Short mmCIF file of C-alpha atoms in Angstrom, two decimals:
data_model
loop_
_atom_site.label_atom_id
_atom_site.label_comp_id
_atom_site.label_asym_id
_atom_site.label_seq_id
_atom_site.Cartn_x
_atom_site.Cartn_y
_atom_site.Cartn_z
CA MET L 1 -19.93 21.98 17.84
CA ARG L 2 -21.61 18.55 17.47
CA PRO L 3 -24.38 18.75 20.28
CA PHE L 4 -25.45 22.18 18.72
CA TRP L 5 -25.58 20.65 15.02
CA LEU L 6 -27.51 17.41 16.61
CA ALA L 7 -29.95 19.86 18.31
CA VAL L 8 -30.63 21.78 15.13
CA GLY L 9 -30.63 18.74 12.92
CA PHE L 10 -33.05 16.82 15.49
CA LEU L 11 -35.52 19.72 15.98
CA THR L 12 -35.51 21.56 12.70
CA THR L 13 -35.09 21.19 8.81
CA PHE L 14 -32.20 23.51 8.65
CA PRO L 15 -29.04 22.24 6.90
CA THR L 16 -26.50 20.76 9.14
CA PRO L 17 -22.81 19.27 8.66
CA PRO L 18 -22.52 15.57 8.21
CA LEU L 19 -22.79 14.07 11.48
CA GLY L 20 -22.23 10.42 11.20
CA GLN L 21 -23.04 7.82 13.86
CA VAL L 22 -24.73 9.50 16.90
CA ARG L 23 -24.05 7.93 20.29
CA PRO L 24 -26.70 8.09 23.11
CA GLU L 25 -24.46 10.40 25.38
CA GLU L 26 -24.30 12.93 22.46
CA MET L 27 -28.20 13.25 22.46
CA ARG L 28 -28.22 14.04 26.14
CA ALA L 29 -25.61 16.82 25.37
CA ALA L 30 -27.47 18.21 22.51
CA THR L 31 -30.25 18.90 24.60
CA ALA L 32 -28.33 21.93 26.16
CA PHE L 33 -28.98 23.59 22.69
CA TYR L 34 -32.63 22.74 22.26
CA PRO L 35 -33.39 26.63 23.22
CA ALA L 36 -30.73 27.75 20.40
CA ALA L 37 -32.44 25.37 17.84
CA GLY L 38 -35.84 27.46 18.93
CA TYR L 39 -34.06 30.56 18.29
CA LEU L 40 -33.43 29.78 14.84
CA ILE L 41 -36.95 28.60 14.46
CA GLY L 42 -38.40 31.99 15.87
CA ALA L 43 -35.80 33.96 13.61
CA VAL L 44 -37.32 32.44 10.59
CA LEU L 45 -40.71 33.04 12.31
CA ALA L 46 -39.81 36.78 12.96
CA LEU L 47 -38.52 37.31 9.44
CA VAL L 48 -41.70 35.96 7.71
CA ALA L 49 -43.86 38.11 10.23
CA TRP L 50 -41.87 41.40 8.89
CA LEU L 51 -41.90 40.17 5.22
CA THR L 52 -45.88 39.61 5.33
CA ALA L 53 -46.60 42.84 7.27
CA GLY L 54 -49.54 44.60 5.72
CA LEU L 55 -51.21 41.20 4.32
CA PRO L 56 -54.46 40.52 5.58
CA GLU L 57 -54.48 39.01 9.13
CA GLY L 58 -56.04 35.48 7.86
CA LEU L 59 -53.21 35.10 5.09
CA ARG L 60 -50.56 36.16 7.15
CA GLY L 61 -51.50 33.84 9.78
CA GLY L 62 -51.32 31.13 7.31
CA ILE L 63 -48.09 31.86 6.03
CA LEU L 64 -46.68 31.93 9.50
CA LEU L 65 -48.23 28.75 10.54
CA ALA L 66 -46.66 27.17 7.00
CA ALA L 67 -43.13 28.59 8.04
CA TRP L 68 -43.44 27.17 11.29
CA LEU L 69 -44.42 23.68 10.29
CA ALA L 70 -41.85 23.74 7.43
CA ALA L 71 -38.98 24.95 9.95
CA THR L 72 -39.71 22.03 12.27
CA GLY L 73 -40.42 19.24 9.72
CA MET L 74 -43.70 18.94 11.36
CA LEU L 75 -41.88 16.86 14.02
CA HIS L 76 -43.95 18.36 16.84
CA LEU L 77 -47.02 17.97 14.69
CA ASP L 78 -46.49 14.13 14.28
CA GLY L 79 -46.21 13.66 18.04
CA LEU L 80 -49.21 15.61 18.80
CA LEU L 81 -51.25 13.22 16.56
CA ASP L 82 -49.77 10.06 17.78
CA ALA L 83 -49.82 11.28 21.08
CA ALA L 84 -53.65 12.21 20.92
CA ASP L 85 -54.83 8.73 19.43
CA ALA L 86 -52.89 7.11 22.19
CA LEU L 87 -53.76 9.38 25.22
CA LEU L 88 -57.03 10.04 24.44
CA SER L 89 -57.92 6.18 24.12
CA SER L 90 -59.86 4.39 26.74
CA LYS L 91 -57.52 1.40 26.46
CA PRO L 92 -55.26 0.45 29.32
CA PRO L 93 -51.62 2.19 29.51
CA ALA L 94 -50.04 -0.98 27.61
CA GLU L 95 -52.13 -0.50 24.98
CA ARG L 96 -51.97 3.05 24.49
CA LEU L 97 -47.93 2.54 24.57
CA ARG L 98 -48.85 0.53 21.43
CA LEU L 99 -50.89 2.93 19.53
CA LEU L 100 -48.08 5.50 19.97
CA ALA L 101 -46.03 3.41 17.43
CA ASP L 102 -49.19 3.26 15.00
CA VAL L 103 -48.11 5.23 12.14
CA HIS L 104 -52.16 5.39 11.25
CA ILE L 105 -54.21 8.49 12.24
CA GLY L 106 -57.61 8.03 14.01
CA SER L 107 -60.17 10.38 14.92
CA PHE L 108 -58.67 11.88 18.23
CA ALA L 109 -55.43 12.77 15.83
CA PHE L 110 -57.69 14.25 13.05
CA GLY L 111 -59.87 15.91 15.85
CA VAL L 112 -56.77 17.41 18.18
CA GLY L 113 -54.57 18.24 14.75
CA PHE L 114 -57.33 20.26 13.28
CA VAL L 115 -58.46 22.21 16.65
CA VAL L 116 -54.71 22.91 17.42
CA LEU L 117 -53.99 24.09 13.89
CA LEU L 118 -56.87 26.44 13.70
CA LEU L 119 -56.16 28.06 17.02
CA LYS L 120 -52.58 28.22 16.11
CA TRP L 121 -53.52 30.09 12.70
CA GLN L 122 -56.32 32.25 14.53
CA ALA L 123 -53.38 33.35 17.03
CA LEU L 124 -50.81 34.17 14.30
CA ALA L 125 -53.28 35.91 12.66
CA THR L 126 -53.85 38.52 15.37
CA GLY L 127 -50.45 39.76 14.78
CA PRO L 128 -48.35 38.87 17.62
CA SER L 129 -44.97 40.73 18.25
CA PRO L 130 -42.13 39.42 16.14
CA TRP L 131 -40.19 39.31 19.34
CA LEU L 132 -42.54 36.93 20.94
CA LEU L 133 -41.99 34.92 17.59
CA LEU L 134 -38.35 34.66 17.90
CA ALA L 135 -38.78 33.60 21.74
CA LEU L 136 -41.55 31.36 22.08
CA PRO L 137 -39.71 28.22 20.42
CA ALA L 138 -36.71 28.79 22.60
CA VAL L 139 -39.02 28.79 25.73
CA ALA L 140 -41.01 25.66 24.69
CA ARG L 141 -37.91 23.77 24.00
CA PHE L 142 -36.50 24.88 27.24
CA ALA L 143 -39.65 23.73 29.06
CA VAL L 144 -40.12 20.47 27.65
CA LEU L 145 -36.40 19.29 29.10
CA LEU L 146 -38.11 19.73 32.49
CA PRO L 147 -40.80 16.88 32.09
CA MET L 148 -37.80 14.95 30.32
CA SER L 149 -36.04 14.77 33.64
CA LEU L 150 -38.94 14.49 35.95
CA PHE L 151 -40.14 11.24 34.28
CA PRO L 152 -39.04 8.33 33.35
CA ALA L 153 -39.02 6.99 29.73
CA ALA L 154 -42.11 5.06 28.80
CA LYS L 155 -40.00 3.34 26.05
CA ALA L 156 -36.76 1.92 26.47
CA GLU L 157 -35.54 2.70 23.01
CA GLY L 158 -36.13 5.70 20.69
CA LEU L 159 -34.71 9.21 20.61
CA GLY L 160 -36.90 10.37 23.70
CA ALA L 161 -35.25 7.95 25.99
CA ARG L 162 -31.90 8.65 24.88
CA SER L 163 -32.29 12.33 25.07
CA ARG L 164 -33.40 11.81 28.94
CA GLN L 165 -31.63 13.87 31.76
CA GLY L 166 -30.15 15.93 29.19
CA ARG L 167 -27.91 19.36 30.33
CA TRP L 168 -30.69 21.66 31.18
CA PRO L 169 -28.78 24.17 33.21
CA LEU L 170 -26.95 25.26 30.08
CA ALA L 171 -30.11 25.16 28.29
CA LEU L 172 -31.83 27.16 30.82
CA LEU L 173 -28.64 29.70 30.46
CA LEU L 174 -29.47 29.81 26.72
CA ALA L 175 -33.37 30.27 27.30
CA LEU L 176 -33.24 33.01 29.75
CA PRO L 177 -33.13 35.70 27.29
CA ALA L 178 -36.40 34.66 25.94
CA LEU L 179 -37.89 33.87 29.48
CA LEU L 180 -37.21 37.19 30.53
CA ALA L 181 -38.32 38.89 27.74
CA PHE L 182 -41.86 37.47 28.17
CA PRO L 183 -42.01 36.36 31.80
CA TRP L 184 -46.05 35.38 32.11
CA VAL L 185 -45.97 33.88 28.82
CA ALA L 186 -42.94 31.89 29.54
CA LEU L 187 -44.48 30.85 32.88
CA ALA L 188 -47.89 29.84 31.54
CA THR L 189 -45.83 27.53 28.78
CA VAL L 190 -43.80 26.07 31.48
CA VAL L 191 -46.43 25.39 33.88
CA GLY L 192 -48.86 23.91 31.22
CA MET L 193 -46.30 21.69 29.78
CA LEU L 194 -45.30 20.44 32.99
CA LEU L 195 -49.14 19.67 33.88
CA LEU L 196 -49.95 18.20 30.72
CA ALA L 197 -46.98 15.88 31.06
CA ARG L 198 -47.91 14.75 34.34
CA TRP L 199 -51.57 13.83 32.75
CA ALA L 200 -49.78 12.01 29.75
CA ALA L 201 -47.38 10.26 32.36
CA GLY L 202 -50.48 8.83 34.29
CA ARG L 203 -52.16 8.00 31.10
CA LEU L 204 -48.93 5.83 29.87
CA GLY L 205 -48.30 4.11 33.38
CA GLY L 206 -45.73 6.72 34.77
CA GLY L 207 -43.46 7.53 31.79
CA LEU L 208 -43.17 9.95 28.78
CA SER L 209 -42.25 9.18 25.19
CA GLY L 210 -40.56 11.19 22.17
CA ASP L 211 -44.31 11.62 20.67
CA VAL L 212 -45.30 13.02 24.18
CA TYR L 213 -42.49 15.17 24.11
CA GLY L 214 -43.34 16.62 20.74
CA ALA L 215 -46.77 16.79 21.46
CA LEU L 216 -45.94 18.94 24.80
CA VAL L 217 -43.87 21.23 22.47
CA GLU L 218 -46.47 21.73 20.01
CA LEU L 219 -49.21 22.42 22.47
CA GLY L 220 -46.57 24.65 24.76
CA GLU L 221 -46.19 27.06 21.45
CA LEU L 222 -49.88 27.20 21.17
CA LEU L 223 -50.61 27.98 25.08
CA GLY L 224 -47.84 30.58 24.72
CA LEU L 225 -49.66 32.52 21.51
CA LEU L 226 -52.99 32.12 23.60
CA VAL L 227 -51.38 33.67 26.65
CA TYR L 228 -49.73 36.73 24.72
CA TRP L 229 -53.28 37.48 22.99
CA VAL L 230 -55.12 37.51 26.39
CA LEU L 231 -52.27 39.81 28.12
#
């Protein structure tokens, strides 16, 4: 059960048993349970959606967004902000890699973060199905394993590098119910995340980092919400 608890402890703020020192191969094994961690996040969102039914749309969307950020510890939002400053910079790839490690927030991070949170709030305010809220986090956390396997690590160190070449076939099995429940949303999420990953890899000299993986999840979830609204 250690890989499962590692995935939950890494991707969520839910309590886990003490895990001690983590070996690189365990981080790779934990990727198989990324969709399972997504279902846990989705279960919280579905419960909050049910409890807030009947509230004004804007207030309900804000509560759902707050619950989403709380369940993930803003892990993916942090990656989005760091990646925005680096990827949108006009500097060369080596300098963009340095910017990924900069803890300060620049204008690109502020602008992208504001727009993404605003759009996500608006999409949640429209009252998406609780079943979609259960499934979408699992879809995005499965989809991120594909660029993790297709593109090399931009940095030799870090959790992103240690999680590469993960156990995506088992992850696919776990994510299959979510993929089949919302096939068009899932397809758009997967394709959109792969296209964003290809663009990001080009901006970083060919590889991806942990911050970019987080940005892909955040943007993939937003894309899934918007496609669901359109459909």
